[in-house]
Short mmCIF file of C-alpha atoms in Angstrom, two decimals:
data_model
loop_
_atom_site.label_atom_id
_atom_site.label_comp_id
_atom_site.label_asym_id
_atom_site.label_seq_id
_atom_site.Cartn_x
_atom_site.Cartn_y
_atom_site.Cartn_z
CA UNK A 25 -34.94 -146.52 34.45
CA UNK A 26 -37.12 -143.43 34.62
CA UNK A 27 -35.63 -141.30 31.93
CA UNK A 28 -36.50 -137.86 30.44
CA UNK A 29 -37.53 -139.26 27.43
CA UNK A 30 -39.95 -141.53 29.35
CA UNK A 31 -41.49 -138.60 31.23
CA UNK A 32 -41.96 -136.38 28.16
CA UNK A 33 -43.54 -139.19 26.16
CA UNK A 34 -45.76 -139.95 28.82
CA UNK A 35 -46.96 -136.46 29.03
CA UNK A 36 -47.48 -136.79 25.12
CA UNK A 37 -51.25 -137.10 25.45
CA UNK A 38 -52.16 -136.91 28.84
CA UNK A 39 -50.58 -134.64 30.31
CA UNK A 40 -49.72 -137.91 28.77
CA UNK A 41 -52.09 -139.10 27.77
CA UNK A 42 -52.34 -137.03 25.33
CA UNK A 43 -50.59 -134.53 27.07
CA UNK A 44 -47.76 -132.22 25.87
CA UNK A 45 -45.38 -130.67 28.27
CA UNK A 46 -41.98 -130.41 28.99
CA UNK A 47 -42.26 -131.41 32.78
CA UNK A 48 -40.13 -134.53 33.06
CA UNK A 49 -39.32 -135.59 36.57
CA UNK A 50 -41.56 -138.05 38.17
CA UNK A 51 -42.81 -135.75 41.08
CA UNK A 52 -43.90 -133.23 38.35
CA UNK A 53 -45.42 -135.71 36.28
CA UNK A 54 -47.64 -136.97 39.08
CA UNK A 55 -48.49 -133.37 40.02
CA UNK A 56 -49.30 -132.71 36.39
CA UNK A 57 -51.81 -135.46 35.88
CA UNK A 58 -53.97 -134.37 38.82
CA UNK A 59 -52.68 -136.33 41.74
CA UNK A 60 -52.68 -132.85 43.62
CA UNK A 61 -56.58 -133.27 43.62
CA UNK A 62 -58.22 -133.53 46.95
CA UNK A 63 -59.21 -136.58 48.81
CA UNK A 64 -62.83 -137.73 47.86
CA UNK A 65 -65.54 -136.30 50.24
CA UNK A 66 -66.99 -138.44 52.98
CA UNK A 67 -70.03 -139.37 50.77
CA UNK A 68 -67.77 -140.71 48.16
CA UNK A 69 -68.72 -144.51 48.54
CA UNK A 70 -72.49 -143.71 48.45
CA UNK A 71 -71.83 -141.56 45.14
CA UNK A 72 -69.59 -144.56 43.91
CA UNK A 73 -72.48 -147.03 44.47
CA UNK A 74 -75.05 -144.98 42.66
CA UNK A 75 -72.63 -144.71 39.64
CA UNK A 76 -71.88 -148.32 39.58
CA UNK A 77 -75.58 -149.05 39.66
CA UNK A 78 -76.51 -146.86 36.81
CA UNK A 79 -73.84 -147.37 34.11
CA UNK A 80 -72.12 -150.41 32.36
CA UNK A 81 -68.51 -149.87 33.41
CA UNK A 82 -66.85 -150.85 30.24
CA UNK A 83 -67.98 -150.32 26.56
CA UNK A 84 -68.90 -153.33 24.74
CA UNK A 85 -66.79 -152.20 21.82
CA UNK A 86 -63.52 -152.49 23.68
CA UNK A 87 -61.06 -155.15 24.79
CA UNK A 88 -60.60 -155.31 28.65
CA UNK A 89 -56.87 -154.93 29.31
CA UNK A 90 -57.07 -153.14 32.82
CA UNK A 91 -53.84 -151.44 34.44
CA UNK A 92 -53.70 -153.10 37.72
CA UNK A 93 -53.81 -152.95 40.66
CA UNK A 94 -56.23 -150.13 40.09
CA UNK A 95 -54.95 -148.10 43.02
CA UNK A 96 -51.61 -147.68 41.29
CA UNK A 97 -53.15 -146.00 38.32
CA UNK A 98 -56.43 -144.37 39.53
CA UNK A 99 -59.00 -143.29 42.26
CA UNK A 100 -62.52 -144.44 42.69
CA UNK A 101 -64.81 -142.37 40.39
CA UNK A 102 -66.88 -140.59 42.85
CA UNK A 103 -68.52 -138.14 40.61
CA UNK A 104 -70.93 -138.73 37.71
CA UNK A 105 -69.02 -138.17 34.45
CA UNK A 106 -69.90 -135.01 32.56
CA UNK A 107 -67.43 -134.89 29.89
CA UNK A 108 -65.17 -137.05 27.44
CA UNK A 109 -61.65 -135.80 26.89
CA UNK A 110 -59.63 -136.82 23.75
CA UNK A 111 -55.95 -136.92 23.82
CA UNK A 112 -53.20 -138.36 21.50
CA UNK A 113 -50.09 -140.45 22.33
CA UNK A 114 -47.19 -142.40 21.02
CA UNK A 115 -43.91 -143.90 21.83
CA UNK A 116 -42.27 -141.67 18.99
CA UNK A 117 -39.63 -140.20 21.33
CA UNK A 118 -38.36 -143.83 22.12
CA UNK A 119 -38.89 -145.21 18.60
CA UNK A 120 -39.25 -143.32 15.46
CA UNK A 121 -39.71 -146.39 13.41
CA UNK A 122 -42.40 -148.02 15.54
CA UNK A 123 -43.97 -145.27 17.39
CA UNK A 124 -47.29 -147.24 17.70
CA UNK A 125 -46.44 -150.45 19.50
CA UNK A 126 -48.90 -150.78 22.02
CA UNK A 127 -46.94 -152.62 24.38
CA UNK A 128 -44.22 -149.96 24.33
CA UNK A 129 -46.81 -147.32 24.96
CA UNK A 130 -48.59 -149.45 27.67
CA UNK A 131 -45.05 -149.72 29.32
CA UNK A 132 -44.73 -145.79 29.30
CA UNK A 133 -47.99 -145.61 31.11
CA UNK A 134 -47.10 -148.21 33.62
CA UNK A 135 -43.54 -146.85 34.28
CA UNK A 136 -44.97 -143.36 35.24
CA UNK A 137 -48.22 -144.36 37.09
CA UNK A 138 -50.34 -142.72 34.34
CA UNK A 139 -53.76 -144.11 32.98
CA UNK A 140 -56.66 -143.50 30.63
CA UNK A 141 -59.97 -145.24 30.27
CA UNK A 142 -59.61 -146.24 26.53
CA UNK A 143 -56.92 -146.05 23.89
CA UNK A 144 -57.71 -146.59 20.18
CA UNK A 145 -54.75 -148.12 18.12
CA UNK A 146 -54.21 -147.24 14.33
CA UNK A 147 -56.40 -150.22 13.10
CA UNK A 148 -59.25 -148.70 15.27
CA UNK A 149 -59.14 -151.46 17.82
CA UNK A 150 -60.41 -149.99 21.33
CA UNK A 151 -58.40 -151.14 24.34
CA UNK A 152 -59.72 -150.33 27.78
CA UNK A 153 -57.23 -149.89 30.37
CA UNK A 154 -59.64 -148.85 33.09
CA UNK A 155 -63.07 -149.35 33.83
CA UNK A 156 -65.34 -146.08 33.86
CA UNK A 157 -65.90 -146.45 37.63
CA UNK A 158 -62.12 -145.49 38.01
CA UNK A 159 -61.02 -141.90 37.70
CA UNK A 160 -58.00 -142.10 35.44
CA UNK A 161 -55.08 -139.94 35.80
CA UNK A 162 -55.25 -138.16 32.22
CA UNK A 163 -56.53 -134.47 32.43
CA UNK A 164 -53.99 -132.94 34.75
CA UNK A 165 -54.21 -129.31 35.68
CA UNK A 166 -56.41 -126.87 33.93
CA UNK A 167 -59.94 -125.40 33.82
CA UNK A 168 -62.95 -125.32 31.36
CA UNK A 169 -65.73 -122.65 31.04
CA UNK A 170 -64.30 -120.84 34.03
CA UNK A 171 -65.91 -123.54 36.18
CA UNK A 172 -64.12 -123.58 39.39
CA UNK A 173 -65.70 -127.07 40.26
CA UNK A 174 -63.68 -128.38 37.40
CA UNK A 175 -60.45 -126.40 37.90
CA UNK A 176 -57.52 -129.11 38.37
CA UNK A 177 -60.16 -131.74 38.98
CA UNK A 178 -61.41 -132.95 35.53
CA UNK A 179 -60.06 -136.38 36.26
CA UNK A 180 -63.02 -136.71 38.55
CA UNK A 181 -65.50 -135.72 35.98
CA UNK A 182 -64.44 -137.14 32.51
CA UNK A 183 -63.80 -140.27 30.61
CA UNK A 184 -60.49 -140.12 28.98
CA UNK A 185 -59.73 -141.43 25.20
CA UNK A 186 -56.27 -141.72 23.80
CA UNK A 187 -55.54 -142.27 20.21
CA UNK A 188 -52.29 -143.44 18.79
CA UNK A 189 -51.29 -140.53 16.65
CA UNK A 190 -48.56 -138.13 15.95
CA UNK A 191 -49.50 -134.50 15.61
CA UNK A 192 -48.17 -131.74 13.33
CA UNK A 193 -44.76 -130.45 13.52
CA UNK A 194 -46.14 -127.62 15.72
CA UNK A 195 -47.94 -130.05 17.97
CA UNK A 196 -44.83 -132.13 18.43
CA UNK A 197 -42.30 -129.40 18.90
CA UNK A 198 -41.83 -130.40 22.53
CA UNK A 199 -40.73 -133.69 21.66
CA UNK A 200 -39.14 -133.80 18.36
CA UNK A 201 -36.66 -131.44 16.58
CA UNK A 202 -37.63 -130.30 13.20
CA UNK A 203 -35.25 -132.76 11.56
CA UNK A 204 -36.65 -135.61 13.45
CA UNK A 205 -40.00 -134.70 12.55
CA UNK A 206 -39.26 -134.27 8.77
CA UNK A 207 -37.62 -137.73 8.84
CA UNK A 208 -40.92 -139.46 9.93
CA UNK A 209 -42.78 -141.64 7.40
CA UNK A 210 -45.79 -139.57 6.39
CA UNK A 211 -48.00 -142.60 7.04
CA UNK A 212 -47.29 -141.99 10.86
CA UNK A 213 -48.57 -138.46 10.88
CA UNK A 214 -52.21 -137.82 11.89
CA UNK A 215 -55.12 -140.02 12.56
CA UNK A 216 -56.43 -143.06 10.45
CA UNK A 217 -60.04 -143.56 9.06
CA UNK A 218 -60.33 -146.69 11.16
CA UNK A 219 -59.67 -144.43 14.23
CA UNK A 220 -62.31 -142.11 13.52
CA UNK A 221 -64.82 -144.55 12.90
CA UNK A 222 -64.16 -146.44 16.09
CA UNK A 223 -63.76 -142.98 18.14
CA UNK A 224 -67.38 -141.99 16.73
CA UNK A 225 -68.85 -145.21 18.07
CA UNK A 226 -67.02 -145.10 21.36
CA UNK A 227 -67.87 -141.77 22.20
CA UNK A 228 -71.43 -142.23 21.41
CA UNK A 229 -71.78 -145.21 23.73
CA UNK A 230 -70.09 -143.49 26.40
CA UNK A 231 -72.26 -140.48 26.18
CA UNK A 232 -75.37 -142.69 25.97
CA UNK A 233 -74.67 -144.97 28.87
CA UNK A 234 -73.50 -141.93 31.18
CA UNK A 235 -76.04 -139.60 29.91
CA UNK A 236 -73.56 -137.04 28.75
CA UNK A 237 -74.72 -134.79 25.79
CA UNK A 238 -72.98 -135.70 22.57
CA UNK A 239 -71.80 -132.34 21.62
CA UNK A 240 -68.68 -130.10 21.35
CA UNK A 241 -69.36 -128.75 24.74
CA UNK A 242 -69.23 -132.02 26.56
CA UNK A 243 -66.60 -133.95 24.19
CA UNK A 244 -63.51 -131.87 24.41
CA UNK A 245 -59.72 -132.07 23.66
CA UNK A 246 -57.23 -131.85 26.25
CA UNK A 247 -56.11 -128.45 24.77
CA UNK A 248 -59.41 -127.01 25.49
CA UNK A 249 -58.84 -127.92 29.27
CA UNK A 250 -55.30 -126.86 29.23
CA UNK A 251 -54.16 -124.49 26.41
CA UNK A 252 -50.32 -125.76 27.17
CA UNK A 253 -51.36 -128.99 25.97
CA UNK A 254 -51.53 -129.70 21.99
CA UNK A 255 -53.75 -132.90 21.77
CA UNK A 256 -55.59 -133.94 19.94
CA UNK A 257 -53.94 -131.38 17.83
CA UNK A 258 -54.47 -129.37 14.71
CA UNK A 259 -54.67 -132.28 12.57
CA UNK A 260 -57.57 -133.80 14.41
CA UNK A 261 -60.63 -133.31 12.12
CA UNK A 262 -63.51 -132.68 14.51
CA UNK A 263 -66.03 -132.77 11.63
CA UNK A 264 -65.43 -136.34 11.51
CA UNK A 265 -66.81 -136.68 14.90
CA UNK A 266 -69.44 -133.96 14.67
CA UNK A 267 -70.43 -133.86 10.87
#
């Protein structure tokens, strides 16, 4: 059953996926993750072939656990990836005791037809839910550097990475009351050392294979694209990624 809690949680990192918003109904969810983007151009298949020939489609660091069928969770990637976007997500709205159960989180994505390329669990294990030749539905509406080409279209130009994490009280205010947040185990808050280590390796691998500069202009947070979002949040230590 598609409940308000499911919709809110999905948007916890990506619009979910690392997304943080109070849009709850299914139609609004799909609009928010970028399904309003234009139909691929006529030369999309040619571009797709060029992309497929140039890069490995899945990081060798990741476990392949694809969301399928692909067309239910993504489009063909018709543009060369130019950015990596970071998110956080969890199932904390559904379970305060076990917010990082990967099966529950995956179920939220599946229930709401949301997607991400990679998700890093608390132990640092990297799961690949879509190959990089697919445009995941993770960025939603937004803009970056006043670039009209990217406005509401970042899904077509980015690789998305989710991390299982719970942000600060401020970051999570859309999802949890102050009392609910205060009752969480402190071990559940923020990011783990294993996640930072795996994230650094994964981002470098993605950037190297796709020719994306490894810098803070091309590796961005969801909140940089849409200020209404709060992920990866104020607890994320960017200096661990860019010392």
